[in-house]
Amino acid sequence: MISCACCVMDPEAARTARESLDLAFHMSNILDTGLDRHTLSVLVALCDLGLNPEALAAVVKELQREPPPSTPFSSSSSQVP
């Protein structure tokens, strides 16, 4: 396994990060955001990199409003016999 200094986190920092994500995920569930743990983790990481949290929230809201993609063969009348 290859590791670099930038990817290694000391155990205390890893524990703190995990506890912070747990708390954020709990708040997310209370607020009924519909975000899963992985998505929330990615959003937190993007904020840590300096992205604007309000802009990210706007993007998430817009994506949640979009209808799910439909498949071209979803109805029985379009299936080939």
PDB file of N, CA, C and O in Angstrom:
ATOM      1  N   MET A   1       0.839  -1.178   0.000  1.00  0.00           N
ATOM      2  CA  MET A   1       0.000   0.000   0.000  1.00  0.00           C
ATOM      3  C   MET A   1       0.886   1.243   0.000  1.00  0.00           C
ATOM      4  O   MET A   1       1.809   1.350   0.793  1.00  0.00           O
ATOM      5  N   ILE A   2       0.576   2.169  -0.875  1.00  0.00           N
ATOM      6  CA  ILE A   2       1.344   3.402  -0.977  1.00  0.00           C
ATOM      7  C   ILE A   2       0.635   4.475  -0.170  1.00  0.00           C
ATOM      8  O   ILE A   2      -0.576   4.655  -0.279  1.00  0.00           O
ATOM      9  N   SER A   3       1.383   5.187   0.649  1.00  0.00           N
ATOM     10  CA  SER A   3       0.800   6.306   1.382  1.00  0.00           C
ATOM     11  C   SER A   3       1.761   7.478   1.331  1.00  0.00           C
ATOM     12  O   SER A   3       2.966   7.312   1.213  1.00  0.00           O
ATOM     13  N   CYS A   4       1.190   8.648   1.387  1.00  0.00           N
ATOM     14  CA  CYS A   4       2.013   9.851   1.390  1.00  0.00           C
ATOM     15  C   CYS A   4       1.701  10.654   2.642  1.00  0.00           C
ATOM     16  O   CYS A   4       0.691  10.437   3.290  1.00  0.00           O
ATOM     17  N   ALA A   5       2.550  11.568   2.961  1.00  0.00           N
ATOM     18  CA  ALA A   5       2.384  12.368   4.176  1.00  0.00           C
ATOM     19  C   ALA A   5       1.087  13.163   4.157  1.00  0.00           C
ATOM     20  O   ALA A   5       0.479  13.378   5.197  1.00  0.00           O
ATOM     21  N   CYS A   6       0.639  13.576   2.966  1.00  0.00           N
ATOM     22  CA  CYS A   6      -0.578  14.389   2.883  1.00  0.00           C
ATOM     23  C   CYS A   6      -1.839  13.574   3.151  1.00  0.00           C
ATOM     24  O   CYS A   6      -2.883  14.131   3.456  1.00  0.00           O
ATOM     25  N   CYS A   7      -1.767  12.249   3.041  1.00  0.00           N
ATOM     26  CA  CYS A   7      -2.937  11.395   3.204  1.00  0.00           C
ATOM     27  C   CYS A   7      -2.992  10.706   4.556  1.00  0.00           C
ATOM     28  O   CYS A   7      -3.952  10.027   4.869  1.00  0.00           O
ATOM     29  N   VAL A   8      -1.954  10.836   5.358  1.00  0.00           N
ATOM     30  CA  VAL A   8      -1.884  10.154   6.644  1.00  0.00           C
ATOM     31  C   VAL A   8      -2.429  11.078   7.724  1.00  0.00           C
ATOM     32  O   VAL A   8      -2.043  12.234   7.817  1.00  0.00           O
ATOM     33  N   MET A   9      -3.359  10.551   8.533  1.00  0.00           N
ATOM     34  CA  MET A   9      -3.959  11.342   9.598  1.00  0.00           C
ATOM     35  C   MET A   9      -3.651  10.644  10.911  1.00  0.00           C
ATOM     36  O   MET A   9      -3.805   9.427  11.019  1.00  0.00           O
ATOM     37  N   ASP A  10      -3.211  11.402  11.899  1.00  0.00           N
ATOM     38  CA  ASP A  10      -2.930  10.766  13.180  1.00  0.00           C
ATOM     39  C   ASP A  10      -4.242  10.274  13.793  1.00  0.00           C
ATOM     40  O   ASP A  10      -5.316  10.773  13.465  1.00  0.00           O
ATOM     41  N   PRO A  11      -4.174   9.278  14.655  1.00  0.00           N
ATOM     42  CA  PRO A  11      -5.394   8.660  15.193  1.00  0.00           C
ATOM     43  C   PRO A  11      -6.331   9.643  15.902  1.00  0.00           C
ATOM     44  O   PRO A  11      -7.541   9.536  15.775  1.00  0.00           O
ATOM     45  N   GLU A  12      -5.778  10.585  16.613  1.00  0.00           N
ATOM     46  CA  GLU A  12      -6.616  11.571  17.325  1.00  0.00           C
ATOM     47  C   GLU A  12      -7.360  12.455  16.329  1.00  0.00           C
ATOM     48  O   GLU A  12      -8.547  12.744  16.500  1.00  0.00           O
ATOM     49  N   ALA A  13      -6.685  12.900  15.286  1.00  0.00           N
ATOM     50  CA  ALA A  13      -7.329  13.726  14.267  1.00  0.00           C
ATOM     51  C   ALA A  13      -8.401  12.929  13.533  1.00  0.00           C
ATOM     52  O   ALA A  13      -9.475  13.458  13.219  1.00  0.00           O
ATOM     53  N   ALA A  14      -8.125  11.649  13.269  1.00  0.00           N
ATOM     54  CA  ALA A  14      -9.105  10.793  12.595  1.00  0.00           C
ATOM     55  C   ALA A  14     -10.346  10.615  13.473  1.00  0.00           C
ATOM     56  O   ALA A  14     -11.475  10.663  12.981  1.00  0.00           O
ATOM     57  N   ARG A  15     -10.132  10.435  14.776  1.00  0.00           N
ATOM     58  CA  ARG A  15     -11.262  10.284  15.700  1.00  0.00           C
ATOM     59  C   ARG A  15     -12.091  11.558  15.747  1.00  0.00           C
ATOM     60  O   ARG A  15     -13.328  11.515  15.695  1.00  0.00           O
ATOM     61  N   THR A  16     -11.437  12.689  15.815  1.00  0.00           N
ATOM     62  CA  THR A  16     -12.144  13.975  15.845  1.00  0.00           C
ATOM     63  C   THR A  16     -12.932  14.196  14.561  1.00  0.00           C
ATOM     64  O   THR A  16     -14.085  14.641  14.602  1.00  0.00           O
ATOM     65  N   ALA A  17     -12.328  13.870  13.421  1.00  0.00           N
ATOM     66  CA  ALA A  17     -13.008  14.023  12.138  1.00  0.00           C
ATOM     67  C   ALA A  17     -14.234  13.117  12.070  1.00  0.00           C
ATOM     68  O   ALA A  17     -15.302  13.528  11.606  1.00  0.00           O
ATOM     69  N   ARG A  18     -14.088  11.885  12.542  1.00  0.00           N
ATOM     70  CA  ARG A  18     -15.203  10.936  12.528  1.00  0.00           C
ATOM     71  C   ARG A  18     -16.330  11.427  13.436  1.00  0.00           C
ATOM     72  O   ARG A  18     -17.511  11.356  13.070  1.00  0.00           O
ATOM     73  N   GLU A  19     -15.981  11.930  14.630  1.00  0.00           N
ATOM     74  CA  GLU A  19     -16.998  12.451  15.548  1.00  0.00           C
ATOM     75  C   GLU A  19     -17.701  13.670  14.958  1.00  0.00           C
ATOM     76  O   GLU A  19     -18.921  13.822  15.101  1.00  0.00           O
ATOM     77  N   SER A  20     -16.948  14.523  14.279  1.00  0.00           N
ATOM     78  CA  SER A  20     -17.544  15.704  13.647  1.00  0.00           C
ATOM     79  C   SER A  20     -18.515  15.299  12.543  1.00  0.00           C
ATOM     80  O   SER A  20     -19.607  15.863  12.423  1.00  0.00           O
ATOM     81  N   LEU A  21     -18.122  14.312  11.741  1.00  0.00           N
ATOM     82  CA  LEU A  21     -19.014  13.835  10.681  1.00  0.00           C
ATOM     83  C   LEU A  21     -20.247  13.172  11.286  1.00  0.00           C
ATOM     84  O   LEU A  21     -21.361  13.362  10.785  1.00  0.00           O
ATOM     85  N   ASP A  22     -20.077  12.419  12.367  1.00  0.00           N
ATOM     86  CA  ASP A  22     -21.222  11.810  13.044  1.00  0.00           C
ATOM     87  C   ASP A  22     -22.217  12.873  13.495  1.00  0.00           C
ATOM     88  O   ASP A  22     -23.426  12.735  13.299  1.00  0.00           O
ATOM     89  N   LEU A  23     -21.703  13.943  14.091  1.00  0.00           N
ATOM     90  CA  LEU A  23     -22.562  15.026  14.555  1.00  0.00           C
ATOM     91  C   LEU A  23     -23.256  15.715  13.382  1.00  0.00           C
ATOM     92  O   LEU A  23     -24.469  15.971  13.419  1.00  0.00           O
ATOM     93  N   ALA A  24     -22.508  16.000  12.323  1.00  0.00           N
ATOM     94  CA  ALA A  24     -23.099  16.644  11.145  1.00  0.00           C
ATOM     95  C   ALA A  24     -24.169  15.748  10.522  1.00  0.00           C
ATOM     96  O   ALA A  24     -25.226  16.227  10.098  1.00  0.00           O
ATOM     97  N   PHE A  25     -23.915  14.436  10.475  1.00  0.00           N
ATOM     98  CA  PHE A  25     -24.885  13.510   9.907  1.00  0.00           C
ATOM     99  C   PHE A  25     -26.138  13.445  10.772  1.00  0.00           C
ATOM    100  O   PHE A  25     -27.261  13.406  10.258  1.00  0.00           O
ATOM    101  N   HIS A  26     -25.960  13.464  12.083  1.00  0.00           N
ATOM    102  CA  HIS A  26     -27.115  13.467  12.994  1.00  0.00           C
ATOM    103  C   HIS A  26     -27.960  14.730  12.783  1.00  0.00           C
ATOM    104  O   HIS A  26     -29.192  14.651  12.686  1.00  0.00           O
ATOM    105  N   MET A  27     -27.311  15.873  12.688  1.00  0.00           N
ATOM    106  CA  MET A  27     -28.044  17.125  12.440  1.00  0.00           C
ATOM    107  C   MET A  27     -28.738  17.077  11.082  1.00  0.00           C
ATOM    108  O   MET A  27     -29.877  17.529  10.934  1.00  0.00           O
ATOM    109  N   SER A  28     -28.051  16.521  10.083  1.00  0.00           N
ATOM    110  CA  SER A  28     -28.624  16.390   8.752  1.00  0.00           C
ATOM    111  C   SER A  28     -29.895  15.552   8.787  1.00  0.00           C
ATOM    112  O   SER A  28     -30.887  15.879   8.127  1.00  0.00           O
ATOM    113  N   ASN A  29     -29.872  14.475   9.570  1.00  0.00           N
ATOM    114  CA  ASN A  29     -31.064  13.628   9.701  1.00  0.00           C
ATOM    115  C   ASN A  29     -32.188  14.350  10.428  1.00  0.00           C
ATOM    116  O   ASN A  29     -33.354  14.232  10.040  1.00  0.00           O
ATOM    117  N   ILE A  30     -31.859  15.095  11.473  1.00  0.00           N
ATOM    118  CA  ILE A  30     -32.875  15.855  12.211  1.00  0.00           C
ATOM    119  C   ILE A  30     -33.543  16.868  11.278  1.00  0.00           C
ATOM    120  O   ILE A  30     -34.758  17.065  11.320  1.00  0.00           O
ATOM    121  N   LEU A  31     -32.735  17.494  10.431  1.00  0.00           N
ATOM    122  CA  LEU A  31     -33.263  18.490   9.501  1.00  0.00           C
ATOM    123  C   LEU A  31     -33.877  17.862   8.252  1.00  0.00           C
ATOM    124  O   LEU A  31     -34.373  18.575   7.388  1.00  0.00           O
ATOM    125  N   ASP A  32     -33.850  16.548   8.172  1.00  0.00           N
ATOM    126  CA  ASP A  32     -34.435  15.799   7.062  1.00  0.00           C
ATOM    127  C   ASP A  32     -33.920  16.290   5.702  1.00  0.00           C
ATOM    128  O   ASP A  32     -34.683  16.562   4.788  1.00  0.00           O
ATOM    129  N   THR A  33     -32.591  16.378   5.592  1.00  0.00           N
ATOM    130  CA  THR A  33     -31.979  16.861   4.353  1.00  0.00           C
ATOM    131  C   THR A  33     -31.986  15.824   3.239  1.00  0.00           C
ATOM    132  O   THR A  33     -31.853  16.170   2.072  1.00  0.00           O
ATOM    133  N   GLY A  34     -32.074  14.557   3.612  1.00  0.00           N
ATOM    134  CA  GLY A  34     -32.035  13.503   2.610  1.00  0.00           C
ATOM    135  C   GLY A  34     -30.622  13.156   2.151  1.00  0.00           C
ATOM    136  O   GLY A  34     -30.449  12.392   1.212  1.00  0.00           O
ATOM    137  N   LEU A  35     -29.623  13.726   2.817  1.00  0.00           N
ATOM    138  CA  LEU A  35     -28.235  13.450   2.438  1.00  0.00           C
ATOM    139  C   LEU A  35     -27.750  12.181   3.117  1.00  0.00           C
ATOM    140  O   LEU A  35     -27.979  11.990   4.313  1.00  0.00           O
ATOM    141  N   ASP A  36     -27.079  11.331   2.347  1.00  0.00           N
ATOM    142  CA  ASP A  36     -26.478  10.158   2.970  1.00  0.00           C
ATOM    143  C   ASP A  36     -25.125  10.562   3.560  1.00  0.00           C
ATOM    144  O   ASP A  36     -24.616  11.660   3.332  1.00  0.00           O
ATOM    145  N   ARG A  37     -24.553   9.661   4.330  1.00  0.00           N
ATOM    146  CA  ARG A  37     -23.305   9.959   5.038  1.00  0.00           C
ATOM    147  C   ARG A  37     -22.160  10.281   4.068  1.00  0.00           C
ATOM    148  O   ARG A  37     -21.375  11.191   4.311  1.00  0.00           O
ATOM    149  N   HIS A  38     -22.072   9.530   2.976  1.00  0.00           N
ATOM    150  CA  HIS A  38     -20.992   9.759   2.004  1.00  0.00           C
ATOM    151  C   HIS A  38     -21.131  11.137   1.351  1.00  0.00           C
ATOM    152  O   HIS A  38     -20.144  11.875   1.244  1.00  0.00           O
ATOM    153  N   THR A  39     -22.332  11.482   0.920  1.00  0.00           N
ATOM    154  CA  THR A  39     -22.556  12.787   0.286  1.00  0.00           C
ATOM    155  C   THR A  39     -22.223  13.913   1.253  1.00  0.00           C
ATOM    156  O   THR A  39     -21.569  14.893   0.881  1.00  0.00           O
ATOM    157  N   LEU A  40     -22.659  13.766   2.493  1.00  0.00           N
ATOM    158  CA  LEU A  40     -22.354  14.781   3.502  1.00  0.00           C
ATOM    159  C   LEU A  40     -20.849  14.903   3.698  1.00  0.00           C
ATOM    160  O   LEU A  40     -20.308  16.011   3.796  1.00  0.00           O
ATOM    161  N   SER A  41     -20.157  13.778   3.719  1.00  0.00           N
ATOM    162  CA  SER A  41     -18.705  13.779   3.872  1.00  0.00           C
ATOM    163  C   SER A  41     -18.035  14.532   2.716  1.00  0.00           C
ATOM    164  O   SER A  41     -17.109  15.321   2.934  1.00  0.00           O
ATOM    165  N   VAL A  42     -18.506  14.302   1.502  1.00  0.00           N
ATOM    166  CA  VAL A  42     -17.950  14.997   0.331  1.00  0.00           C
ATOM    167  C   VAL A  42     -18.215  16.502   0.438  1.00  0.00           C
ATOM    168  O   VAL A  42     -17.325  17.322   0.180  1.00  0.00           O
ATOM    169  N   LEU A  43     -19.414  16.873   0.844  1.00  0.00           N
ATOM    170  CA  LEU A  43     -19.741  18.296   0.976  1.00  0.00           C
ATOM    171  C   LEU A  43     -18.876  18.973   2.045  1.00  0.00           C
ATOM    172  O   LEU A  43     -18.402  20.099   1.845  1.00  0.00           O
ATOM    173  N   VAL A  44     -18.661  18.295   3.160  1.00  0.00           N
ATOM    174  CA  VAL A  44     -17.798  18.843   4.209  1.00  0.00           C
ATOM    175  C   VAL A  44     -16.377  19.006   3.681  1.00  0.00           C
ATOM    176  O   VAL A  44     -15.720  20.031   3.914  1.00  0.00           O
ATOM    177  N   ALA A  45     -15.894  18.012   2.948  1.00  0.00           N
ATOM    178  CA  ALA A  45     -14.540  18.085   2.390  1.00  0.00           C
ATOM    179  C   ALA A  45     -14.421  19.256   1.409  1.00  0.00           C
ATOM    180  O   ALA A  45     -13.403  19.966   1.402  1.00  0.00           O
ATOM    181  N   LEU A  46     -15.453  19.470   0.602  1.00  0.00           N
ATOM    182  CA  LEU A  46     -15.428  20.602  -0.335  1.00  0.00           C
ATOM    183  C   LEU A  46     -15.403  21.931   0.409  1.00  0.00           C
ATOM    184  O   LEU A  46     -14.703  22.866   0.003  1.00  0.00           O
ATOM    185  N   CYS A  47     -16.156  22.021   1.502  1.00  0.00           N
ATOM    186  CA  CYS A  47     -16.123  23.241   2.322  1.00  0.00           C
ATOM    187  C   CYS A  47     -14.732  23.430   2.925  1.00  0.00           C
ATOM    188  O   CYS A  47     -14.214  24.552   2.963  1.00  0.00           O
ATOM    189  N   ASP A  48     -14.117  22.331   3.373  1.00  0.00           N
ATOM    190  CA  ASP A  48     -12.763  22.405   3.936  1.00  0.00           C
ATOM    191  C   ASP A  48     -11.754  22.898   2.903  1.00  0.00           C
ATOM    192  O   ASP A  48     -10.753  23.520   3.251  1.00  0.00           O
ATOM    193  N   LEU A  49     -12.034  22.613   1.624  1.00  0.00           N
ATOM    194  CA  LEU A  49     -11.151  23.073   0.548  1.00  0.00           C
ATOM    195  C   LEU A  49     -11.413  24.518   0.146  1.00  0.00           C
ATOM    196  O   LEU A  49     -10.721  25.059  -0.709  1.00  0.00           O
ATOM    197  N   GLY A  50     -12.434  25.122   0.751  1.00  0.00           N
ATOM    198  CA  GLY A  50     -12.682  26.531   0.511  1.00  0.00           C
ATOM    199  C   GLY A  50     -13.884  26.855  -0.353  1.00  0.00           C
ATOM    200  O   GLY A  50     -14.138  28.025  -0.649  1.00  0.00           O
ATOM    201  N   LEU A  51     -14.644  25.838  -0.788  1.00  0.00           N
ATOM    202  CA  LEU A  51     -15.836  26.129  -1.576  1.00  0.00           C
ATOM    203  C   LEU A  51     -16.883  26.796  -0.697  1.00  0.00           C
ATOM    204  O   LEU A  51     -16.983  26.522   0.499  1.00  0.00           O
ATOM    205  N   ASN A  52     -17.663  27.634  -1.299  1.00  0.00           N
ATOM    206  CA  ASN A  52     -18.694  28.391  -0.587  1.00  0.00           C
ATOM    207  C   ASN A  52     -19.823  27.446  -0.162  1.00  0.00           C
ATOM    208  O   ASN A  52     -20.484  26.850  -1.010  1.00  0.00           O
ATOM    209  N   PRO A  53     -20.091  27.318   1.151  1.00  0.00           N
ATOM    210  CA  PRO A  53     -21.141  26.415   1.622  1.00  0.00           C
ATOM    211  C   PRO A  53     -22.528  26.776   1.099  1.00  0.00           C
ATOM    212  O   PRO A  53     -23.332  25.896   0.811  1.00  0.00           O
ATOM    213  N   GLU A  54     -22.809  28.063   0.954  1.00  0.00           N
ATOM    214  CA  GLU A  54     -24.117  28.475   0.447  1.00  0.00           C
ATOM    215  C   GLU A  54     -24.282  28.076  -1.016  1.00  0.00           C
ATOM    216  O   GLU A  54     -25.366  27.666  -1.445  1.00  0.00           O
ATOM    217  N   ALA A  55     -23.202  28.180  -1.789  1.00  0.00           N
ATOM    218  CA  ALA A  55     -23.255  27.760  -3.188  1.00  0.00           C
ATOM    219  C   ALA A  55     -23.454  26.249  -3.279  1.00  0.00           C
ATOM    220  O   ALA A  55     -24.234  25.762  -4.107  1.00  0.00           O
ATOM    221  N   LEU A  56     -22.750  25.496  -2.427  1.00  0.00           N
ATOM    222  CA  LEU A  56     -22.932  24.043  -2.412  1.00  0.00           C
ATOM    223  C   LEU A  56     -24.364  23.679  -2.031  1.00  0.00           C
ATOM    224  O   LEU A  56     -24.961  22.774  -2.628  1.00  0.00           O
ATOM    225  N   ALA A  57     -24.927  24.368  -1.052  1.00  0.00           N
ATOM    226  CA  ALA A  57     -26.308  24.110  -0.643  1.00  0.00           C
ATOM    227  C   ALA A  57     -27.272  24.367  -1.797  1.00  0.00           C
ATOM    228  O   ALA A  57     -28.214  23.599  -2.016  1.00  0.00           O
ATOM    229  N   ALA A  58     -27.030  25.433  -2.549  1.00  0.00           N
ATOM    230  CA  ALA A  58     -27.886  25.741  -3.700  1.00  0.00           C
ATOM    231  C   ALA A  58     -27.809  24.640  -4.751  1.00  0.00           C
ATOM    232  O   ALA A  58     -28.820  24.246  -5.335  1.00  0.00           O
ATOM    233  N   VAL A  59     -26.612  24.128  -4.990  1.00  0.00           N
ATOM    234  CA  VAL A  59     -26.440  23.043  -5.966  1.00  0.00           C
ATOM    235  C   VAL A  59     -27.165  21.788  -5.487  1.00  0.00           C
ATOM    236  O   VAL A  59     -27.864  21.128  -6.262  1.00  0.00           O
ATOM    237  N   VAL A  60     -27.022  21.450  -4.205  1.00  0.00           N
ATOM    238  CA  VAL A  60     -27.686  20.265  -3.660  1.00  0.00           C
ATOM    239  C   VAL A  60     -29.197  20.408  -3.795  1.00  0.00           C
ATOM    240  O   VAL A  60     -29.883  19.475  -4.233  1.00  0.00           O
ATOM    241  N   LYS A  61     -29.738  21.565  -3.449  1.00  0.00           N
ATOM    242  CA  LYS A  61     -31.186  21.783  -3.558  1.00  0.00           C
ATOM    243  C   LYS A  61     -31.646  21.636  -5.004  1.00  0.00           C
ATOM    244  O   LYS A  61     -32.683  21.040  -5.273  1.00  0.00           O
ATOM    245  N   GLU A  62     -30.881  22.175  -5.933  1.00  0.00           N
ATOM    246  CA  GLU A  62     -31.240  22.083  -7.349  1.00  0.00           C
ATOM    247  C   GLU A  62     -31.211  20.627  -7.815  1.00  0.00           C
ATOM    248  O   GLU A  62     -32.114  20.182  -8.526  1.00  0.00           O
ATOM    249  N   LEU A  63     -30.191  19.890  -7.420  1.00  0.00           N
ATOM    250  CA  LEU A  63     -30.096  18.482  -7.817  1.00  0.00           C
ATOM    251  C   LEU A  63     -31.215  17.649  -7.204  1.00  0.00           C
ATOM    252  O   LEU A  63     -31.707  16.707  -7.828  1.00  0.00           O
ATOM    253  N   GLN A  64     -31.631  17.985  -5.997  1.00  0.00           N
ATOM    254  CA  GLN A  64     -32.716  17.242  -5.354  1.00  0.00           C
ATOM    255  C   GLN A  64     -34.058  17.530  -6.011  1.00  0.00           C
ATOM    256  O   GLN A  64     -34.968  16.711  -5.960  1.00  0.00           O
ATOM    257  N   ARG A  65     -34.190  18.689  -6.673  1.00  0.00           N
ATOM    258  CA  ARG A  65     -35.436  19.033  -7.356  1.00  0.00           C
ATOM    259  C   ARG A  65     -35.587  18.331  -8.692  1.00  0.00           C
ATOM    260  O   ARG A  65     -36.693  18.153  -9.174  1.00  0.00           O
ATOM    261  N   GLU A  66     -34.461  17.975  -9.318  1.00  0.00           N
ATOM    262  CA  GLU A  66     -34.514  17.338 -10.626  1.00  0.00           C
ATOM    263  C   GLU A  66     -35.141  15.959 -10.507  1.00  0.00           C
ATOM    264  O   GLU A  66     -34.839  15.214  -9.594  1.00  0.00           O
ATOM    265  N   PRO A  67     -36.010  15.624 -11.469  1.00  0.00           N
ATOM    266  CA  PRO A  67     -36.590  14.280 -11.435  1.00  0.00           C
ATOM    267  C   PRO A  67     -35.521  13.242 -11.765  1.00  0.00           C
ATOM    268  O   PRO A  67     -34.569  13.538 -12.489  1.00  0.00           O
ATOM    269  N   PRO A  68     -35.663  12.043 -11.228  1.00  0.00           N
ATOM    270  CA  PRO A  68     -34.675  11.010 -11.538  1.00  0.00           C
ATOM    271  C   PRO A  68     -34.720  10.679 -13.030  1.00  0.00           C
ATOM    272  O   PRO A  68     -35.782  10.751 -13.644  1.00  0.00           O
ATOM    273  N   PRO A  69     -33.588  10.326 -13.600  1.00  0.00           N
ATOM    274  CA  PRO A  69     -33.575  10.000 -15.030  1.00  0.00           C
ATOM    275  C   PRO A  69     -34.416   8.758 -15.295  1.00  0.00           C
ATOM    276  O   PRO A  69     -34.404   7.816 -14.517  1.00  0.00           O
ATOM    277  N   SER A  70     -35.145   8.795 -16.405  1.00  0.00           N
ATOM    278  CA  SER A  70     -35.949   7.629 -16.758  1.00  0.00           C
ATOM    279  C   SER A  70     -35.231   6.838 -17.830  1.00  0.00           C
ATOM    280  O   SER A  70     -34.463   7.377 -18.624  1.00  0.00           O
ATOM    281  N   THR A  71     -35.491   5.557 -17.826  1.00  0.00           N
ATOM    282  CA  THR A  71     -34.869   4.710 -18.838  1.00  0.00           C
ATOM    283  C   THR A  71     -35.763   4.677 -20.073  1.00  0.00           C
ATOM    284  O   THR A  71     -36.988   4.759 -19.960  1.00  0.00           O
ATOM    285  N   PRO A  72     -35.189   4.554 -21.255  1.00  0.00           N
ATOM    286  CA  PRO A  72     -36.001   4.579 -22.472  1.00  0.00           C
ATOM    287  C   PRO A  72     -36.936   3.378 -22.583  1.00  0.00           C
ATOM    288  O   PRO A  72     -37.924   3.438 -23.281  1.00  0.00           O
ATOM    289  N   PHE A  73     -36.671   2.295 -21.875  1.00  0.00           N
ATOM    290  CA  PHE A  73     -37.501   1.096 -21.957  1.00  0.00           C
ATOM    291  C   PHE A  73     -38.280   0.860 -20.672  1.00  0.00           C
ATOM    292  O   PHE A  73     -38.533  -0.268 -20.296  1.00  0.00           O
ATOM    293  N   SER A  74     -38.687   1.934 -20.008  1.00  0.00           N
ATOM    294  CA  SER A  74     -39.348   1.781 -18.718  1.00  0.00           C
ATOM    295  C   SER A  74     -40.797   1.334 -18.833  1.00  0.00           C
ATOM    296  O   SER A  74     -41.331   0.696 -17.953  1.00  0.00           O
ATOM    297  N   SER A  75     -41.503   1.664 -19.939  1.00  0.00           N
ATOM    298  CA  SER A  75     -42.898   1.250 -20.053  1.00  0.00           C
ATOM    299  C   SER A  75     -42.996  -0.048 -20.838  1.00  0.00           C
ATOM    300  O   SER A  75     -42.170  -0.356 -21.681  1.00  0.00           O
ATOM    301  N   SER A  76     -44.028  -0.830 -20.557  1.00  0.00           N
ATOM    302  CA  SER A  76     -44.173  -2.138 -21.203  1.00  0.00           C
ATOM    303  C   SER A  76     -44.484  -2.005 -22.684  1.00  0.00           C
ATOM    304  O   SER A  76     -44.165  -2.886 -23.469  1.00  0.00           O
ATOM    305  N   SER A  77     -45.067  -0.884 -23.116  1.00  0.00           N
ATOM    306  CA  SER A  77     -45.416  -0.720 -24.527  1.00  0.00           C
ATOM    307  C   SER A  77     -44.189  -0.465 -25.394  1.00  0.00           C
ATOM    308  O   SER A  77     -44.251  -0.664 -26.606  1.00  0.00           O
ATOM    309  N   SER A  78     -43.093  -0.035 -24.799  1.00  0.00           N
ATOM    310  CA  SER A  78     -41.900   0.260 -25.600  1.00  0.00           C
ATOM    311  C   SER A  78     -40.942  -0.910 -25.683  1.00  0.00           C
ATOM    312  O   SER A  78     -39.910  -0.808 -26.316  1.00  0.00           O
ATOM    313  N   GLN A  79     -41.266  -2.026 -25.023  1.00  0.00           N
ATOM    314  CA  GLN A  79     -40.385  -3.189 -25.059  1.00  0.00           C
ATOM    315  C   GLN A  79     -40.537  -3.930 -26.376  1.00  0.00           C
ATOM    316  O   GLN A  79     -41.640  -4.054 -26.908  1.00  0.00           O
ATOM    317  N   VAL A  80     -39.437  -4.428 -26.861  1.00  0.00           N
ATOM    318  CA  VAL A  80     -39.459  -5.184 -28.098  1.00  0.00           C
ATOM    319  C   VAL A  80     -39.853  -6.607 -27.792  1.00  0.00           C
ATOM    320  O   VAL A  80     -39.293  -7.225 -26.888  1.00  0.00           O
ATOM    321  N   PRO A  81     -40.861  -7.181 -28.524  1.00  0.00           N
ATOM    322  CA  PRO A  81     -41.298  -8.555 -28.240  1.00  0.00           C
ATOM    323  C   PRO A  81     -40.248  -9.584 -28.587  1.00  0.00           C
ATOM    324  O   PRO A  81     -39.413  -9.464 -29.339  1.00  0.00           O
TER     325      PRO A  81
END
